[in-house]
Amino acid sequence: MGKRITVIPGDGIGKEVMDAAMLVLNKLDLPFDYIWMEAGDEAKEKYGKALPDETLEECKRSDAVLFGAAGETAADVIVRLRFELETFANIRPAKSFKGVKALYDNVDIVIVRENTECLYKGFEFNVADGVAEGIRVITRKASERIARYAFELAKREGRKKVTALHKANVMKKTCGLFRDVCRSVAKEYPEIEFNDYYIDAACMYLVMDPYRFDVIVTTNMFGDIVSDLAAGLVGGLGLAPSANVGEKHAIFEPVHGSAPDIAGKGIANPSAMILTACMMLRHFGYVSEAERVERALESVIAEGKTTPDLGGSLKTMEMAEEVAKRL
Ligand code: ATP
């Protein structure tokens, strides 16, 4: 069945990596209608709104959103989109690639981050001169939903273990609730090993022994931080894709932002965006197409035909052309 996909390149390298991913997607014969829309810093300058109403409406109408990056307005665009489309699960795989210099080989971790609550709800207030407060919201409903999603993902992908990350010794109420819910959902999945760590200890374990992790489930802000850490373990943000999935909608976006330091130079690594597109293909059941693209990308990287962040000398579009050529 045909799919309607909203494509939002956004700002900075978002545009560059989106062109690269579309070059690859267009090599596949897929029944996709791509609707290009605007959002981000440039949209704000042009229309006075970082997420124009027409863009939001189109996202709501579509089967999926393919998103590049937003700069300063990221909170108004991507964080808002995640809330508006109720994509409660943010899936961020961190997987090693042959030929990429990284701290470890053969890392294969999936981070399942709760996407709708925690401190990122944006409940922040200036309560007095020089005093600001933020409210952390954790609910049983959202915690249960994300814990179950993590176990179902583990089951679906043949993974063996789920680890919950929290700080329940300090944030006794909010993290305590999250931890307890994860522990009770774990009982429904006796075939999958479960454990939980404090977030600080988990960061150390991730750096010293990433092999003890398989699927990680955690709250919104910890998930944000830990997924960049995990991306760093396997070669950096240039290789880190992500999916935001809800009951009705899905948004696919690389973990990286608009990278103003390299924007406009044509040297952004398109791999994260290409892998993000693969997550979308899998979401729609185009598994063999996703595997073809992933294999092509793996061979391009293994041969060193990469952008400078991975040690190569190719431009963004040249690397994408190398991938497209092998499909
Ligand atoms: P934003 O505010 O939009 O999140 P940022 O610069 O704070 O932008 P990122 O865009 O995630 O955060 O970039 C962090 C660092 O990683 C930058 O030095 C950037 O150049 C680098 N980086 C991010 N994405 C890529 C990529 N696709 N290819 C190469 N380098 C990248």
mmCIF file of C-alpha atoms and ligand atoms in Angstrom:
data_model
loop_
_atom_site.group_PDB
_atom_site.id
_atom_site.type_symbol
_atom_site.label_atom_id
_atom_site.label_comp_id
_atom_site.label_asym_id
_atom_site.label_seq_id
_atom_site.Cartn_x
_atom_site.Cartn_y
_atom_site.Cartn_z
ATOM 1 C CA MET A 1 0.000 0.000 0.000
ATOM 2 C CA GLY A 2 1.261 3.510 -0.813
ATOM 3 C CA LYS A 3 2.617 5.638 1.999
ATOM 4 C CA ARG A 4 2.478 9.384 2.402
ATOM 5 C CA ILE A 5 5.706 10.717 3.891
ATOM 6 C CA THR A 6 6.314 14.266 5.071
ATOM 7 C CA VAL A 7 9.922 15.217 4.387
ATOM 8 C CA ILE A 8 11.300 18.047 6.543
ATOM 9 C CA PRO A 9 14.973 18.805 5.820
ATOM 10 C CA GLY A 10 15.010 21.680 8.371
ATOM 11 C CA ASP A 11 18.226 23.594 9.068
ATOM 12 C CA GLY A 12 21.977 23.327 8.598
ATOM 13 C CA ILE A 13 23.233 19.877 7.717
ATOM 14 C CA GLY A 14 19.631 18.620 7.924
ATOM 15 C CA LYS A 15 19.165 19.770 4.334
ATOM 16 C CA GLU A 16 22.429 18.232 3.154
ATOM 17 C CA VAL A 17 21.898 14.818 4.702
ATOM 18 C CA MET A 18 18.247 14.753 3.593
ATOM 19 C CA ASP A 19 19.273 15.258 -0.062
ATOM 20 C CA ALA A 20 21.751 12.415 0.403
ATOM 21 C CA ALA A 21 19.179 10.046 1.927
ATOM 22 C CA MET A 22 16.631 10.893 -0.775
ATOM 23 C CA LEU A 23 19.190 10.063 -3.456
ATOM 24 C CA VAL A 24 19.445 6.600 -1.890
ATOM 25 C CA LEU A 25 15.684 6.163 -1.307
ATOM 26 C CA ASN A 26 14.930 7.174 -4.886
ATOM 27 C CA LYS A 27 17.033 4.247 -6.119
ATOM 28 C CA LEU A 28 14.491 1.895 -4.533
ATOM 29 C CA ASP A 29 11.188 1.233 -6.189
ATOM 30 C CA LEU A 30 8.844 2.141 -3.331
ATOM 31 C CA PRO A 31 5.225 3.289 -3.345
ATOM 32 C CA PHE A 32 6.033 6.408 -1.324
ATOM 33 C CA ASP A 33 4.652 9.922 -1.888
ATOM 34 C CA TYR A 34 7.115 12.445 -0.525
ATOM 35 C CA ILE A 35 5.604 15.768 0.588
ATOM 36 C CA TRP A 36 8.359 18.324 1.251
ATOM 37 C CA MET A 37 7.575 20.765 4.077
ATOM 38 C CA GLU A 38 9.416 23.464 6.019
ATOM 39 C CA ALA A 39 10.218 23.776 9.733
ATOM 40 C CA GLY A 40 13.071 25.107 11.854
ATOM 41 C CA ASP A 41 15.051 28.347 12.199
ATOM 42 C CA GLU A 42 14.612 29.358 8.566
ATOM 43 C CA ALA A 43 10.879 28.681 8.661
ATOM 44 C CA LYS A 44 10.637 30.850 11.783
ATOM 45 C CA GLU A 45 12.372 33.709 9.988
ATOM 46 C CA LYS A 46 10.138 33.314 6.932
ATOM 47 C CA TYR A 47 6.756 32.635 8.515
ATOM 48 C CA GLY A 48 7.196 33.706 12.147
ATOM 49 C CA LYS A 49 6.657 30.115 13.301
ATOM 50 C CA ALA A 50 9.288 27.394 13.597
ATOM 51 C CA LEU A 51 6.624 24.745 13.052
ATOM 52 C CA PRO A 52 4.155 26.324 10.598
ATOM 53 C CA ASP A 53 0.551 25.105 10.881
ATOM 54 C CA GLU A 54 0.570 23.629 7.356
ATOM 55 C CA THR A 55 3.641 21.572 8.240
ATOM 56 C CA LEU A 56 2.047 20.258 11.427
ATOM 57 C CA GLU A 57 -1.197 19.430 9.593
ATOM 58 C CA GLU A 58 0.713 17.596 6.868
ATOM 59 C CA CYS A 59 2.649 15.613 9.505
ATOM 60 C CA LYS A 60 -0.644 14.585 11.108
ATOM 61 C CA ARG A 61 -2.015 13.463 7.732
ATOM 62 C CA SER A 62 1.072 11.450 6.786
ATOM 63 C CA ASP A 63 2.007 7.868 7.540
ATOM 64 C CA ALA A 64 5.469 9.009 8.637
ATOM 65 C CA VAL A 65 7.689 12.053 8.969
ATOM 66 C CA LEU A 66 11.278 11.989 7.743
ATOM 67 C CA PHE A 67 13.111 14.785 9.547
ATOM 68 C CA GLY A 68 16.599 16.239 9.054
ATOM 69 C CA ALA A 69 17.513 18.661 11.843
ATOM 70 C CA ALA A 70 16.417 21.890 13.476
ATOM 71 C CA GLY A 71 18.845 24.432 14.930
ATOM 72 C CA GLU A 72 17.981 26.880 17.705
ATOM 73 C CA THR A 73 14.280 26.092 17.339
ATOM 74 C CA ALA A 74 14.658 22.330 17.923
ATOM 75 C CA ALA A 75 12.467 22.446 21.046
ATOM 76 C CA ASP A 76 9.681 24.198 19.116
ATOM 77 C CA VAL A 77 9.927 21.812 16.194
ATOM 78 C CA ILE A 78 11.028 18.280 16.932
ATOM 79 C CA VAL A 79 10.198 18.160 20.640
ATOM 80 C CA ARG A 80 6.769 19.656 19.852
ATOM 81 C CA LEU A 81 6.234 17.250 16.953
ATOM 82 C CA ARG A 82 6.985 14.286 19.209
ATOM 83 C CA PHE A 83 4.352 15.518 21.677
ATOM 84 C CA GLU A 84 1.785 16.471 19.009
ATOM 85 C CA LEU A 85 2.073 13.137 17.216
ATOM 86 C CA GLU A 86 2.290 11.228 20.508
ATOM 87 C CA THR A 87 5.339 9.282 19.449
ATOM 88 C CA PHE A 88 6.008 7.945 22.912
ATOM 89 C CA ALA A 89 9.004 5.741 22.109
ATOM 90 C CA ASN A 90 12.310 7.056 20.836
ATOM 91 C CA ILE A 91 14.410 4.199 19.496
ATOM 92 C CA ARG A 92 18.118 4.863 19.155
ATOM 93 C CA PRO A 93 20.333 1.961 18.075
ATOM 94 C CA ALA A 94 24.106 2.160 18.591
ATOM 95 C CA LYS A 95 25.804 -0.415 16.395
ATOM 96 C CA SER A 96 29.455 -0.836 15.418
ATOM 97 C CA PHE A 97 30.505 -0.594 11.783
ATOM 98 C CA LYS A 98 33.504 -2.400 10.314
ATOM 99 C CA GLY A 99 36.141 0.095 9.277
ATOM 100 C CA VAL A 100 35.078 2.766 11.744
ATOM 101 C CA LYS A 101 37.652 3.622 14.374
ATOM 102 C CA ALA A 102 35.798 3.481 17.674
ATOM 103 C CA LEU A 103 36.424 2.589 21.301
ATOM 104 C CA TYR A 104 34.887 -0.869 20.813
ATOM 105 C CA ASP A 105 33.988 -3.334 18.057
ATOM 106 C CA ASN A 106 30.796 -5.370 17.906
ATOM 107 C CA VAL A 107 28.703 -3.089 20.069
ATOM 108 C CA ASP A 108 24.990 -3.592 19.419
ATOM 109 C CA ILE A 109 22.743 -1.697 21.817
ATOM 110 C CA VAL A 110 19.246 -0.308 21.336
ATOM 111 C CA ILE A 111 18.158 2.562 23.536
ATOM 112 C CA VAL A 112 14.426 2.897 24.113
ATOM 113 C CA ARG A 113 13.811 6.377 25.458
ATOM 114 C CA GLU A 114 10.493 7.592 26.871
ATOM 115 C CA ASN A 115 9.565 10.545 24.714
ATOM 116 C CA THR A 116 6.602 12.346 26.252
ATOM 117 C CA GLU A 117 7.373 13.318 29.820
ATOM 118 C CA CYS A 118 10.174 13.889 32.370
ATOM 119 C CA LEU A 119 11.893 17.293 32.553
ATOM 120 C CA TYR A 120 11.493 17.749 28.780
ATOM 121 C CA LYS A 121 7.819 18.503 29.225
ATOM 122 C CA GLY A 122 9.087 22.066 29.440
ATOM 123 C CA PHE A 123 7.289 22.940 32.679
ATOM 124 C CA GLU A 124 9.829 25.596 33.656
ATOM 125 C CA PHE A 125 9.169 28.776 35.581
ATOM 126 C CA ASN A 126 11.042 31.803 36.837
ATOM 127 C CA VAL A 127 9.714 31.883 40.393
ATOM 128 C CA ALA A 128 11.789 34.743 41.783
ATOM 129 C CA ASP A 129 14.704 36.866 40.738
ATOM 130 C CA GLY A 130 17.542 34.427 40.143
ATOM 131 C CA VAL A 131 15.410 31.354 40.866
ATOM 132 C CA ALA A 132 14.051 29.030 38.194
ATOM 133 C CA GLU A 133 12.192 25.782 38.673
ATOM 134 C CA GLY A 134 11.498 22.818 36.429
ATOM 135 C CA ILE A 135 8.920 20.098 37.021
ATOM 136 C CA ARG A 136 9.673 16.451 36.309
ATOM 137 C CA VAL A 137 6.598 14.444 35.379
ATOM 138 C CA ILE A 138 6.680 10.643 35.441
ATOM 139 C CA THR A 139 3.472 8.620 35.174
ATOM 140 C CA ARG A 140 2.683 4.936 35.603
ATOM 141 C CA LYS A 141 0.878 4.912 32.257
ATOM 142 C CA ALA A 142 3.802 6.275 30.212
ATOM 143 C CA SER A 143 6.359 4.210 32.145
ATOM 144 C CA GLU A 144 4.391 1.025 31.573
ATOM 145 C CA ARG A 145 3.937 1.818 27.879
ATOM 146 C CA ILE A 146 7.667 2.401 27.325
ATOM 147 C CA ALA A 147 8.750 -0.593 29.421
ATOM 148 C CA ARG A 148 6.406 -2.859 27.471
ATOM 149 C CA TYR A 149 7.668 -1.376 24.192
ATOM 150 C CA ALA A 150 11.256 -2.197 25.217
ATOM 151 C CA PHE A 151 10.406 -5.823 26.047
ATOM 152 C CA GLU A 152 8.364 -6.254 22.870
ATOM 153 C CA LEU A 153 11.267 -4.835 20.838
ATOM 154 C CA ALA A 154 13.646 -7.256 22.573
ATOM 155 C CA LYS A 155 11.299 -10.151 21.738
ATOM 156 C CA ARG A 156 10.838 -9.052 18.111
ATOM 157 C CA GLU A 157 14.557 -8.585 17.490
ATOM 158 C CA GLY A 158 15.619 -11.734 19.353
ATOM 159 C CA ARG A 159 17.440 -9.745 22.012
ATOM 160 C CA LYS A 160 18.198 -11.272 25.390
ATOM 161 C CA LYS A 161 18.211 -8.539 27.999
ATOM 162 C CA VAL A 162 16.514 -5.288 29.006
ATOM 163 C CA THR A 163 18.209 -2.851 31.389
ATOM 164 C CA ALA A 164 16.304 0.036 32.984
ATOM 165 C CA LEU A 165 18.285 3.177 33.882
ATOM 166 C CA HIS A 166 17.126 5.545 36.629
ATOM 167 C CA LYS A 167 18.279 7.428 39.716
ATOM 168 C CA ALA A 168 15.730 6.119 42.188
ATOM 169 C CA ASN A 169 18.040 6.580 45.178
ATOM 170 C CA VAL A 170 17.850 10.365 44.752
ATOM 171 C CA MET A 171 14.659 10.993 42.771
ATOM 172 C CA LYS A 172 12.714 8.608 44.960
ATOM 173 C CA LYS A 173 9.238 9.455 43.711
ATOM 174 C CA THR A 174 9.731 9.966 39.959
ATOM 175 C CA CYS A 175 12.526 7.504 39.259
ATOM 176 C CA GLY A 176 11.174 5.212 41.969
ATOM 177 C CA LEU A 177 7.897 4.924 40.072
ATOM 178 C CA PHE A 178 9.680 4.338 36.762
ATOM 179 C CA ARG A 179 11.920 1.631 38.246
ATOM 180 C CA ASP A 180 9.057 -0.164 39.990
ATOM 181 C CA VAL A 181 6.936 -0.182 36.843
ATOM 182 C CA CYS A 182 9.852 -1.553 34.775
ATOM 183 C CA ARG A 183 10.419 -4.286 37.368
ATOM 184 C CA SER A 184 6.785 -5.330 37.313
ATOM 185 C CA VAL A 185 6.515 -5.315 33.479
ATOM 186 C CA ALA A 186 9.692 -7.447 33.408
ATOM 187 C CA LYS A 187 7.805 -10.208 35.241
ATOM 188 C CA GLU A 188 5.540 -10.598 32.181
ATOM 189 C CA TYR A 189 8.608 -11.475 30.082
ATOM 190 C CA PRO A 190 10.401 -14.258 31.995
ATOM 191 C CA GLU A 191 12.274 -15.293 28.834
ATOM 192 C CA ILE A 192 14.060 -11.931 28.733
ATOM 193 C CA GLU A 193 16.675 -11.095 31.338
ATOM 194 C CA PHE A 194 16.081 -7.855 33.222
ATOM 195 C CA ASN A 195 18.180 -5.654 35.454
ATOM 196 C CA ASP A 196 18.348 -1.989 36.417
ATOM 197 C CA TYR A 197 21.208 0.413 37.147
ATOM 198 C CA TYR A 198 21.588 3.920 38.460
ATOM 199 C CA ILE A 199 22.171 6.215 35.512
ATOM 200 C CA ASP A 200 25.586 7.399 36.716
ATOM 201 C CA ALA A 201 26.929 3.868 37.192
ATOM 202 C CA ALA A 202 25.439 2.892 33.838
ATOM 203 C CA CYS A 203 27.429 5.648 32.090
ATOM 204 C CA MET A 204 30.623 4.196 33.530
ATOM 205 C CA TYR A 205 29.652 0.635 32.540
ATOM 206 C CA LEU A 206 28.781 1.829 29.032
ATOM 207 C CA VAL A 207 32.263 3.274 28.594
ATOM 208 C CA MET A 208 34.129 0.423 30.298
ATOM 209 C CA ASP A 209 32.065 -2.589 29.268
ATOM 210 C CA PRO A 210 29.317 -1.839 26.729
ATOM 211 C CA TYR A 211 28.777 -5.568 26.129
ATOM 212 C CA ARG A 212 26.742 -5.867 29.312
ATOM 213 C CA PHE A 213 23.952 -3.915 27.568
ATOM 214 C CA ASP A 214 21.463 -5.114 24.983
ATOM 215 C CA VAL A 215 18.217 -3.087 25.200
ATOM 216 C CA ILE A 216 18.223 -0.022 27.472
ATOM 217 C CA VAL A 217 14.957 1.554 28.621
ATOM 218 C CA THR A 218 14.995 4.910 30.352
ATOM 219 C CA THR A 219 13.290 8.242 30.942
ATOM 220 C CA ASN A 220 13.359 11.134 28.485
ATOM 221 C CA MET A 221 16.360 13.195 29.580
ATOM 222 C CA PHE A 222 18.581 10.263 30.634
ATOM 223 C CA GLY A 223 17.751 8.656 27.296
ATOM 224 C CA ASP A 224 18.790 11.759 25.418
ATOM 225 C CA ILE A 225 22.173 11.898 27.152
ATOM 226 C CA VAL A 226 22.899 8.182 27.156
ATOM 227 C CA SER A 227 22.096 7.826 23.453
ATOM 228 C CA ASP A 228 24.745 10.411 22.525
ATOM 229 C CA LEU A 229 27.166 8.552 24.792
ATOM 230 C CA ALA A 230 26.335 5.277 23.049
ATOM 231 C CA ALA A 231 26.698 6.961 19.637
ATOM 232 C CA GLY A 232 30.158 8.100 20.728
ATOM 233 C CA LEU A 233 31.097 4.499 21.568
ATOM 234 C CA VAL A 234 30.551 3.335 18.003
ATOM 235 C CA GLY A 235 31.982 6.219 16.020
ATOM 236 C CA GLY A 236 29.979 9.363 16.628
ATOM 237 C CA LEU A 237 26.797 11.140 15.721
ATOM 238 C CA GLY A 238 27.409 10.734 12.005
ATOM 239 C CA LEU A 239 26.325 7.093 12.372
ATOM 240 C CA ALA A 240 23.416 7.371 14.806
ATOM 241 C CA PRO A 241 19.843 6.997 13.503
ATOM 242 C CA SER A 242 16.600 7.209 15.458
ATOM 243 C CA ALA A 243 12.876 6.595 15.241
ATOM 244 C CA ASN A 244 10.037 8.116 17.252
ATOM 245 C CA VAL A 245 7.132 5.723 17.263
ATOM 246 C CA GLY A 246 3.603 6.061 18.592
ATOM 247 C CA GLU A 247 0.307 4.270 18.090
ATOM 248 C CA LYS A 248 -0.671 6.281 15.005
ATOM 249 C CA HIS A 249 2.411 8.214 13.918
ATOM 250 C CA ALA A 250 6.135 7.807 13.432
ATOM 251 C CA ILE A 251 8.921 10.339 13.028
ATOM 252 C CA PHE A 252 12.342 9.293 11.769
ATOM 253 C CA GLU A 253 15.310 11.577 12.478
ATOM 254 C CA PRO A 254 19.061 11.237 12.943
ATOM 255 C CA VAL A 255 20.293 11.734 16.517
ATOM 256 C CA HIS A 256 22.505 14.632 15.436
ATOM 257 C CA GLY A 257 21.363 18.249 15.194
ATOM 258 C CA SER A 258 21.948 20.915 12.567
ATOM 259 C CA ALA A 259 25.722 21.017 13.271
ATOM 260 C CA PRO A 260 26.238 24.723 12.531
ATOM 261 C CA ASP A 261 30.025 24.233 12.746
ATOM 262 C CA ILE A 262 30.078 22.188 9.532
ATOM 263 C CA ALA A 263 26.827 23.282 7.834
ATOM 264 C CA GLY A 264 27.173 24.515 4.257
ATOM 265 C CA LYS A 265 30.510 22.791 3.726
ATOM 266 C CA GLY A 266 29.015 19.654 2.182
ATOM 267 C CA ILE A 267 31.008 17.399 4.515
ATOM 268 C CA ALA A 268 28.286 16.124 6.879
ATOM 269 C CA ASN A 269 28.198 12.370 7.168
ATOM 270 C CA PRO A 270 24.960 11.180 5.515
ATOM 271 C CA SER A 271 25.080 7.742 7.209
ATOM 272 C CA ALA A 272 22.890 8.647 10.198
ATOM 273 C CA MET A 273 20.191 9.995 7.875
ATOM 274 C CA ILE A 274 20.483 7.006 5.517
ATOM 275 C CA LEU A 275 20.223 4.595 8.485
ATOM 276 C CA THR A 276 17.263 6.625 9.722
ATOM 277 C CA ALA A 277 15.587 6.096 6.342
ATOM 278 C CA CYS A 278 16.290 2.356 6.790
ATOM 279 C CA MET A 279 14.459 2.434 10.130
ATOM 280 C CA MET A 280 11.498 3.912 8.248
ATOM 281 C CA LEU A 281 11.712 1.163 5.610
ATOM 282 C CA ARG A 282 11.651 -1.512 8.323
ATOM 283 C CA HIS A 283 8.747 0.237 10.064
ATOM 284 C CA PHE A 284 6.714 -0.151 6.853
ATOM 285 C CA GLY A 285 7.837 -3.761 6.404
ATOM 286 C CA TYR A 286 10.386 -3.141 3.647
ATOM 287 C CA VAL A 287 12.969 -5.231 5.490
ATOM 288 C CA SER A 288 14.901 -6.543 2.477
ATOM 289 C CA GLU A 289 15.160 -3.012 1.034
ATOM 290 C CA ALA A 290 16.473 -1.748 4.391
ATOM 291 C CA GLU A 291 19.009 -4.585 4.495
ATOM 292 C CA ARG A 292 20.171 -3.804 0.959
ATOM 293 C CA VAL A 293 20.810 -0.175 1.873
ATOM 294 C CA GLU A 294 22.525 -1.114 5.162
ATOM 295 C CA ARG A 295 24.788 -3.608 3.387
ATOM 296 C CA ALA A 296 25.677 -1.027 0.722
ATOM 297 C CA LEU A 297 26.477 1.546 3.403
ATOM 298 C CA GLU A 298 28.542 -0.988 5.381
ATOM 299 C CA SER A 299 30.669 -1.784 2.350
ATOM 300 C CA VAL A 300 31.161 1.911 1.519
ATOM 301 C CA ILE A 301 32.309 2.574 5.096
ATOM 302 C CA ALA A 302 34.510 -0.545 5.214
ATOM 303 C CA GLU A 303 36.302 0.687 2.057
ATOM 304 C CA GLY A 304 36.919 4.088 3.657
ATOM 305 C CA LYS A 305 34.778 5.930 1.107
ATOM 306 C CA THR A 306 33.507 8.285 3.769
ATOM 307 C CA THR A 307 33.194 11.878 4.848
ATOM 308 C CA PRO A 308 36.047 13.436 6.908
ATOM 309 C CA ASP A 309 34.506 12.653 10.337
ATOM 310 C CA LEU A 310 35.172 8.962 9.621
ATOM 311 C CA GLY A 311 38.622 9.651 8.165
ATOM 312 C CA GLY A 312 37.686 9.777 4.473
ATOM 313 C CA SER A 313 37.728 12.656 2.027
ATOM 314 C CA LEU A 314 34.357 12.382 0.296
ATOM 315 C CA LYS A 315 31.640 15.009 0.312
ATOM 316 C CA THR A 316 28.169 14.221 1.651
ATOM 317 C CA MET A 317 26.635 13.635 -1.800
ATOM 318 C CA GLU A 318 29.651 11.666 -3.047
ATOM 319 C CA MET A 319 29.291 9.241 -0.164
ATOM 320 C CA ALA A 320 25.553 8.913 -0.833
ATOM 321 C CA GLU A 321 26.281 8.264 -4.526
ATOM 322 C CA GLU A 322 28.672 5.470 -3.513
ATOM 323 C CA VAL A 323 25.833 3.873 -1.525
ATOM 324 C CA ALA A 324 23.263 4.398 -4.297
ATOM 325 C CA LYS A 325 25.617 2.867 -6.899
ATOM 326 C CA ARG A 326 25.719 -0.415 -4.954
ATOM 327 C CA LEU A 327 21.974 -0.899 -4.679
HETATM 328 P P1 ATP B 1 22.047 21.552 17.373
HETATM 329 O O1 ATP B 1 21.972 22.736 18.267
HETATM 330 O O2 ATP B 1 21.270 21.706 16.095
HETATM 331 O O3 ATP B 1 21.744 20.253 18.073
HETATM 332 P P2 ATP B 1 24.860 21.059 17.757
HETATM 333 O O4 ATP B 1 26.087 21.479 17.015
HETATM 334 O O5 ATP B 1 24.696 21.456 19.160
HETATM 335 O O6 ATP B 1 23.567 21.452 16.877
HETATM 336 P P3 ATP B 1 24.971 18.485 16.663
HETATM 337 O O7 ATP B 1 24.425 19.047 15.424
HETATM 338 O O8 ATP B 1 24.380 17.217 17.114
HETATM 339 O O9 ATP B 1 24.790 19.467 17.824
HETATM 340 O O10 ATP B 1 26.537 18.339 16.490
HETATM 341 C C1 ATP B 1 27.439 18.011 17.537
HETATM 342 C C2 ATP B 1 28.824 17.781 16.930
HETATM 343 O O11 ATP B 1 28.819 16.596 16.110
HETATM 344 C C3 ATP B 1 29.285 18.921 16.018
HETATM 345 O O12 ATP B 1 30.676 19.140 16.168
HETATM 346 C C4 ATP B 1 28.982 18.414 14.644
HETATM 347 O O13 ATP B 1 29.811 18.948 13.644
HETATM 348 C C5 ATP B 1 29.174 16.900 14.775
HETATM 349 N N1 ATP B 1 28.240 16.218 13.862
HETATM 350 C C6 ATP B 1 26.914 16.079 14.044
HETATM 351 N N2 ATP B 1 26.353 15.446 13.026
HETATM 352 C C7 ATP B 1 27.337 15.156 12.151
HETATM 353 C C8 ATP B 1 27.370 14.519 10.871
HETATM 354 N N3 ATP B 1 26.267 14.027 10.276
HETATM 355 N N4 ATP B 1 28.557 14.422 10.242
HETATM 356 C C9 ATP B 1 29.666 14.896 10.816
HETATM 357 N N5 ATP B 1 29.697 15.518 12.014
HETATM 358 C C10 ATP B 1 28.553 15.648 12.683
#
